[in-house]
Structures are given as structure tokens and as C-alpha cells.
PDB file of C-alpha atoms in Angstrom:
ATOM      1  CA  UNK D  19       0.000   0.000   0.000  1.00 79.00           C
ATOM      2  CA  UNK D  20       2.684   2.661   0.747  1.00 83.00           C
ATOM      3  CA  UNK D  21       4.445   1.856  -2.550  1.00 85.00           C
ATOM      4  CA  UNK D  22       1.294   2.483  -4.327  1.00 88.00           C
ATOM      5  CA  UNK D  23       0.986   5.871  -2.810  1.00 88.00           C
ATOM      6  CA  UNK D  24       4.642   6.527  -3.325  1.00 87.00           C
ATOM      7  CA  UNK D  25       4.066   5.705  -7.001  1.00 87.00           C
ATOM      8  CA  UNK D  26       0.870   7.737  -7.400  1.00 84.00           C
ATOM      9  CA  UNK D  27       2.555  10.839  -5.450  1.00 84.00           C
ATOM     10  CA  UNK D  28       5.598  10.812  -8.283  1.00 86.00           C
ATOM     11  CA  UNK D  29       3.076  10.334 -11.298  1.00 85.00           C
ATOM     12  CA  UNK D  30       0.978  13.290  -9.984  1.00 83.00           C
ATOM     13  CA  UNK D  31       4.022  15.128  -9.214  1.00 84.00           C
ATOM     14  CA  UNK D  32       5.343  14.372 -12.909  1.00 82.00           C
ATOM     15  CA  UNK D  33       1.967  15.262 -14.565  1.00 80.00           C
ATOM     16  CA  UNK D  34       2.237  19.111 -12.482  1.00 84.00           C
ATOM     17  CA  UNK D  35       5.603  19.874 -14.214  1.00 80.00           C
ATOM     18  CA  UNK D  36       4.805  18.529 -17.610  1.00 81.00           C
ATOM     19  CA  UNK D  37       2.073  21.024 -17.466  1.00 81.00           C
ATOM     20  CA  UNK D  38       4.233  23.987 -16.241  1.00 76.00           C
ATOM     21  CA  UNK D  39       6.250  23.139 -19.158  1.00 74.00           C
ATOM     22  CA  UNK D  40       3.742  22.963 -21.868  1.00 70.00           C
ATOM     23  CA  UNK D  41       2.178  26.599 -20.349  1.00 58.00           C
ATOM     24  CA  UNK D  42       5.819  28.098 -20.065  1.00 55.00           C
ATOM     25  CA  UNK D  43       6.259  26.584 -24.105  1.00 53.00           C
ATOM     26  CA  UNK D  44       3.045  28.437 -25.065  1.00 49.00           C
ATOM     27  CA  UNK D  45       4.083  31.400 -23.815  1.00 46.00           C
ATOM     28  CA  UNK D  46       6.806  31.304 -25.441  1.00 49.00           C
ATOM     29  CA  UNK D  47       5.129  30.515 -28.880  1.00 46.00           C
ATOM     30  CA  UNK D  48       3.045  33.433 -28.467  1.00 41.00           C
ATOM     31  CA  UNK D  49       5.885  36.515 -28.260  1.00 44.00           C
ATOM     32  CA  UNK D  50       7.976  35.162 -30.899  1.00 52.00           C
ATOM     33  CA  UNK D  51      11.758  37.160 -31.324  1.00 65.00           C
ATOM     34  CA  UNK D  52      12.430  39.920 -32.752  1.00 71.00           C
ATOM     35  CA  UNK D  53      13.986  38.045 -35.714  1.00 78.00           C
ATOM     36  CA  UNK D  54      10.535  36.960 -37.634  1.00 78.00           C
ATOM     37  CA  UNK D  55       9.477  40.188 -37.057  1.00 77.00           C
ATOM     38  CA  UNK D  56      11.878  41.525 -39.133  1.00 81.00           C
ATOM     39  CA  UNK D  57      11.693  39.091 -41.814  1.00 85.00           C
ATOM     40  CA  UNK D  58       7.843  39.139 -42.023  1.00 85.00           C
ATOM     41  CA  UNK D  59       8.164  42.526 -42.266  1.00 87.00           C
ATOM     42  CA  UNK D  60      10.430  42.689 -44.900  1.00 88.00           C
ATOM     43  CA  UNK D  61       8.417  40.290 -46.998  1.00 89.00           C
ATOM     44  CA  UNK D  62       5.585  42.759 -46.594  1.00 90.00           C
ATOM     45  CA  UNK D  63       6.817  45.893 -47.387  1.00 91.00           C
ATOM     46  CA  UNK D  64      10.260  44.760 -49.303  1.00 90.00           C
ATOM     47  CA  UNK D  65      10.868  48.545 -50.023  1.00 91.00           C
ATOM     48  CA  UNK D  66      11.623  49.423 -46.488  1.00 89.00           C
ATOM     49  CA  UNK D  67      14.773  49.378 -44.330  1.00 88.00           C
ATOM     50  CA  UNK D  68      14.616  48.787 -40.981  1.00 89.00           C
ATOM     51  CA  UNK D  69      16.716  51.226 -38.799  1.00 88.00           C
ATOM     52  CA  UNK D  70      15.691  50.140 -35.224  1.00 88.00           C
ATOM     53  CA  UNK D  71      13.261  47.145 -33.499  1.00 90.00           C
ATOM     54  CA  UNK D  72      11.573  47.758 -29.989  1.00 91.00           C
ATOM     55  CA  UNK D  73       9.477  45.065 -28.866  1.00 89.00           C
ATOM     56  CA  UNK D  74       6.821  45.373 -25.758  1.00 90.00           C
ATOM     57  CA  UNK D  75       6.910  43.719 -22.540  1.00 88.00           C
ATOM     58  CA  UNK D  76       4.711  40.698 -23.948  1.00 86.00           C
ATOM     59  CA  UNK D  77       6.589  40.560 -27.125  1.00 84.00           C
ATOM     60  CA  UNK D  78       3.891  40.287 -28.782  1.00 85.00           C
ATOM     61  CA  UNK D  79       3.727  43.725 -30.423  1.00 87.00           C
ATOM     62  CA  UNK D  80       6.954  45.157 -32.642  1.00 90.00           C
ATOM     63  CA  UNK D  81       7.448  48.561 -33.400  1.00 90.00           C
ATOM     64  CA  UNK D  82       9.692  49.356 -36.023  1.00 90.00           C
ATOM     65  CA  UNK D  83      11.919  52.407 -36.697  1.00 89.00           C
ATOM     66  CA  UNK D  84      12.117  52.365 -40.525  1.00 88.00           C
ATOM     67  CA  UNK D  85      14.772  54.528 -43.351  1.00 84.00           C
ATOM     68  CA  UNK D  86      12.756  57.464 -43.865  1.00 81.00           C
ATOM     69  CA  UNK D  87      11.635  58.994 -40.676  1.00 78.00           C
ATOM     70  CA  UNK D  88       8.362  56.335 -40.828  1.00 84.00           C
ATOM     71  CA  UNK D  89       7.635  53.868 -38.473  1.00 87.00           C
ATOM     72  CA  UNK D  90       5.806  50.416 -38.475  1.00 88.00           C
ATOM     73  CA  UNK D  91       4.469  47.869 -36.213  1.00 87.00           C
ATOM     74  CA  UNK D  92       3.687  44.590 -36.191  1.00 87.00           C
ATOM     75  CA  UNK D  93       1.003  42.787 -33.531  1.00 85.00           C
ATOM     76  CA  UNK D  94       1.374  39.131 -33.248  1.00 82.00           C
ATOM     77  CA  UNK D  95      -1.718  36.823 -33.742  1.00 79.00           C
ATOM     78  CA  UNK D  96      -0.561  33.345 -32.831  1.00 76.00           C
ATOM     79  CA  UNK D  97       2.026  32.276 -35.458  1.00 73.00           C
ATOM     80  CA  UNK D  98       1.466  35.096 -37.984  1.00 76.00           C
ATOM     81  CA  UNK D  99       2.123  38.685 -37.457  1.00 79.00           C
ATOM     82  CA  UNK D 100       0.126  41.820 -38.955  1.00 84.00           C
ATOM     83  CA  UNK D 101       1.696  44.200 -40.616  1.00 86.00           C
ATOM     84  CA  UNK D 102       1.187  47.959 -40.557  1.00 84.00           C
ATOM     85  CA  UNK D 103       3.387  50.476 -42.255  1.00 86.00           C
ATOM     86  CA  UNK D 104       2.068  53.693 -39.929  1.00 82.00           C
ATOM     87  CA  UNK D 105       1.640  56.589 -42.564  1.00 75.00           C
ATOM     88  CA  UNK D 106       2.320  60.486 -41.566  1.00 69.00           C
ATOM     89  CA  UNK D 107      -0.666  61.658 -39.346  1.00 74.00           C
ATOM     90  CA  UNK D 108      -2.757  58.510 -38.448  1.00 80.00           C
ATOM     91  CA  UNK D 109      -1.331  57.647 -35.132  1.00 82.00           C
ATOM     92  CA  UNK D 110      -2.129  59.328 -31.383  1.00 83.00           C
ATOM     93  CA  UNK D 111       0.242  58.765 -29.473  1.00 85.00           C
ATOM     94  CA  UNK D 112      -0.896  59.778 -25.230  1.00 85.00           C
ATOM     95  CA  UNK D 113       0.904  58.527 -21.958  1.00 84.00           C
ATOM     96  CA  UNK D 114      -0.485  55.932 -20.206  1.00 85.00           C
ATOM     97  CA  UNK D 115       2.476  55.497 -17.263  1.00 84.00           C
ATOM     98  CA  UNK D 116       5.771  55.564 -17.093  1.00 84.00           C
ATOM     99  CA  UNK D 117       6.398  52.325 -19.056  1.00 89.00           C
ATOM    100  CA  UNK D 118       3.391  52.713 -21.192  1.00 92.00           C
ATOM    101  CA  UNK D 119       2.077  54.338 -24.295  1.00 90.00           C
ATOM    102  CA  UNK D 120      -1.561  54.165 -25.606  1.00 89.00           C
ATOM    103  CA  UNK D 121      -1.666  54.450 -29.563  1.00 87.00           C
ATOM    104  CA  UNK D 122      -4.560  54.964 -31.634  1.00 85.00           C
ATOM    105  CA  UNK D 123      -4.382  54.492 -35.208  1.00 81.00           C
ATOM    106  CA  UNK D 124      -6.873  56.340 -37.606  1.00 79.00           C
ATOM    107  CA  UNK D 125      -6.928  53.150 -40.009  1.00 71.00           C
ATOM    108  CA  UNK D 126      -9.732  51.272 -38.300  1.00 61.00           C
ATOM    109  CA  UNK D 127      -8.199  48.312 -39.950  1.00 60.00           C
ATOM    110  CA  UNK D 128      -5.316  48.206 -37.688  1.00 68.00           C
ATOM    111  CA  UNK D 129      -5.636  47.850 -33.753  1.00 72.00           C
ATOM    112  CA  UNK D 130      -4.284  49.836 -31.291  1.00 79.00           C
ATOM    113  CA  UNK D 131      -4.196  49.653 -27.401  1.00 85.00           C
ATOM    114  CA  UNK D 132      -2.448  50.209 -24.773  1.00 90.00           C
ATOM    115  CA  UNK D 133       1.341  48.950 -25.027  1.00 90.00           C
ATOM    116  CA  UNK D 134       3.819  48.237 -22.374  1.00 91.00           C
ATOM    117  CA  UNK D 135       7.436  48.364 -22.455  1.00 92.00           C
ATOM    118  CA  UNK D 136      10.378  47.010 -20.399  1.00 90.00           C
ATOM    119  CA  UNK D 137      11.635  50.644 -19.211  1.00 89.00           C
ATOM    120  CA  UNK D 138      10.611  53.987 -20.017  1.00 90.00           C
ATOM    121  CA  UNK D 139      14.006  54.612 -22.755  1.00 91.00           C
ATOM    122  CA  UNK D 140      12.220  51.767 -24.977  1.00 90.00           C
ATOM    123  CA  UNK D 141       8.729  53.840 -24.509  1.00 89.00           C
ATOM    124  CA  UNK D 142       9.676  57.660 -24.977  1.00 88.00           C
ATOM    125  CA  UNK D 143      12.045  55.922 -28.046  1.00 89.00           C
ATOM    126  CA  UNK D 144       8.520  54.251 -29.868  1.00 88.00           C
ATOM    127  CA  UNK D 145       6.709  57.255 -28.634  1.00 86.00           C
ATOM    128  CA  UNK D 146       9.627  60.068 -30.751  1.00 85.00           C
ATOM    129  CA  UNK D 147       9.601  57.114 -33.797  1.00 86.00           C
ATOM    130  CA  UNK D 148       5.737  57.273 -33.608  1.00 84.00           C
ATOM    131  CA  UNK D 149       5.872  61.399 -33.367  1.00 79.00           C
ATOM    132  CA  UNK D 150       8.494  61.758 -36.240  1.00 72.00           C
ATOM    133  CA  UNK D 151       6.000  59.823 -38.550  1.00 54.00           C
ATOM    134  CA  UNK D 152       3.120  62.511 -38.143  1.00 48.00           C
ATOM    135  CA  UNK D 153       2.858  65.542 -40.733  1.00 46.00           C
ATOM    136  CA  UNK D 154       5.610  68.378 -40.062  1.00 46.00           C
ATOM    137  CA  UNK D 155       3.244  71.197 -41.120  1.00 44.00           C
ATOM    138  CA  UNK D 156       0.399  69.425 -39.066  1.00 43.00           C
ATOM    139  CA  UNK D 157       1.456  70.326 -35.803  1.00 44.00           C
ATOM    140  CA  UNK D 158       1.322  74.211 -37.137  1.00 44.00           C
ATOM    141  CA  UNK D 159      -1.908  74.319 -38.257  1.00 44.00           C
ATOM    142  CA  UNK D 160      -3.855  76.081 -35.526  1.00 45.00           C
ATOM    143  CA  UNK D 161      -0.530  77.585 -34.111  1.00 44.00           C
ATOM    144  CA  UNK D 162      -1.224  81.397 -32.987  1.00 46.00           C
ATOM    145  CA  UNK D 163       1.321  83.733 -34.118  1.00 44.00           C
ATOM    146  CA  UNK D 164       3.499  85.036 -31.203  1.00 44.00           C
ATOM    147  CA  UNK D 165       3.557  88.830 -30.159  1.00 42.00           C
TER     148      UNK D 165
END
């Protein structure tokens, strides 16, 4: 009898940390590196060179620094990534705590969210690459002249 529970207590036990491991290999899956962003990327919009690659806490969202002053991001959605080249004056970018940035985009088709990053260099860096890509001349618009 007390080898039987000695044998039941180490199958149990074995059954816990196979699942740990399987949870901890999901995970895993889910924020893939930095790499595959780039090279999805690159198959979707082969005209543009990447500069610079901040990924979010999850790493499951890539933002991109790209050639020209534009920026891009990527949001992973299990083993494929989506792709959005951000265009001059669609994105708001507001504060959301020190580590964290909520973006809007004005294309509908693209989501945005709330996005959290591993220190606050990596956030005001996505939030100056996000600012650089809006309109120069937009920001003058309704500017008062001074005197």
C-alpha cells in the first residue's frame, strides 16, 4: 500500500511539471523574437529598411523604426504577425504610465491599445519614432502667431 501511494505521489508530481512546461512553451510561442518580425516585415513591405526594433513587454507587439523617418508595427496573432506600415498623421500617441504608451491608429483596420514596455528609454524611443512619422506642417496648423 505505501508503494502504491509513493508511485501515485511521483506520477501526480510528474503530470504538475509537464504542465508547467507545456504553459511556459506556449508562452513562449506566443511573443515570438524579434527576428521573424523583421523578416515578415520585410516580406511585406520589401521597399523598407529597418533602422531600429523595440518590442513590448509581452513581445507580442513590434514597433519598427524604418529609413525614412516612418515607423511600423507589427502585432502578433498566434504564429502570424500583422503588418502595418504607420503613414504620416494617423497615429495618437498619449501617456499611459511611465512604461506605457496608448496608440490609436486612424486606419480602423489596424488595432491599437495600450502597449507596455520594459523601461521607459524603450517607450519615450517608440513614442519620438511614432511622433516623427506625423505631418511636419500638421502640428502648425492652428498655431497662434506670437507677439
Amino acid at each position: 500500500m505505501f508503494w502504491t501511494i509513493i508511485i501515485a505521489g511521483l506520477f501526480l508530481a510528474g503530470l504538475i511539471f509537464r504542465q508547467k512546461f507545456r504553459s511556459e512553451d506556449r508562452q513562449e510561442e506566443a511573443g515570438e523574437d524579434a527576428g521573424l518580425a523583421i523578416v515578415e516585415f520585410g516580406r511585406a513591405f520589401p521597399e523598407e529598411a529597418i533602422r531600429a526594433v523595440v518590442t513590448t513587454r509581452d513581445r507580442r507587439t513590434v514597433f519598427l523604426r524604418l529609413h525614412d523617418g516612418k515607423a511600423g508595427c507589427m502585432q502578433a496573432h498566434g504564429h502570424h504577425y500583422a503588418c502595418h506600415l504607420i503613414e504620416p498623421g494617423t497615429v495618437r500617441v498619449s501617456s499611459a504610465g511611465p512604461k506605457r504608451l496608448a496608440i490609436q491608429f486612424a486606419n480602423a483596420a489596424f488595432e491599437g491599445g495600450t502597449y507596455e514596455f520594459s523601461d521607459e528609454k524603450e517607450a519615450a524611443e517608440v513614442s519620438l519614432w511614432l511622433l516623427g512619422s506625423f505631418m511636419p506642417g500638421a502640428a502648425n496648423l492652428n498655431a497662434q502667431p506670437a507677439g
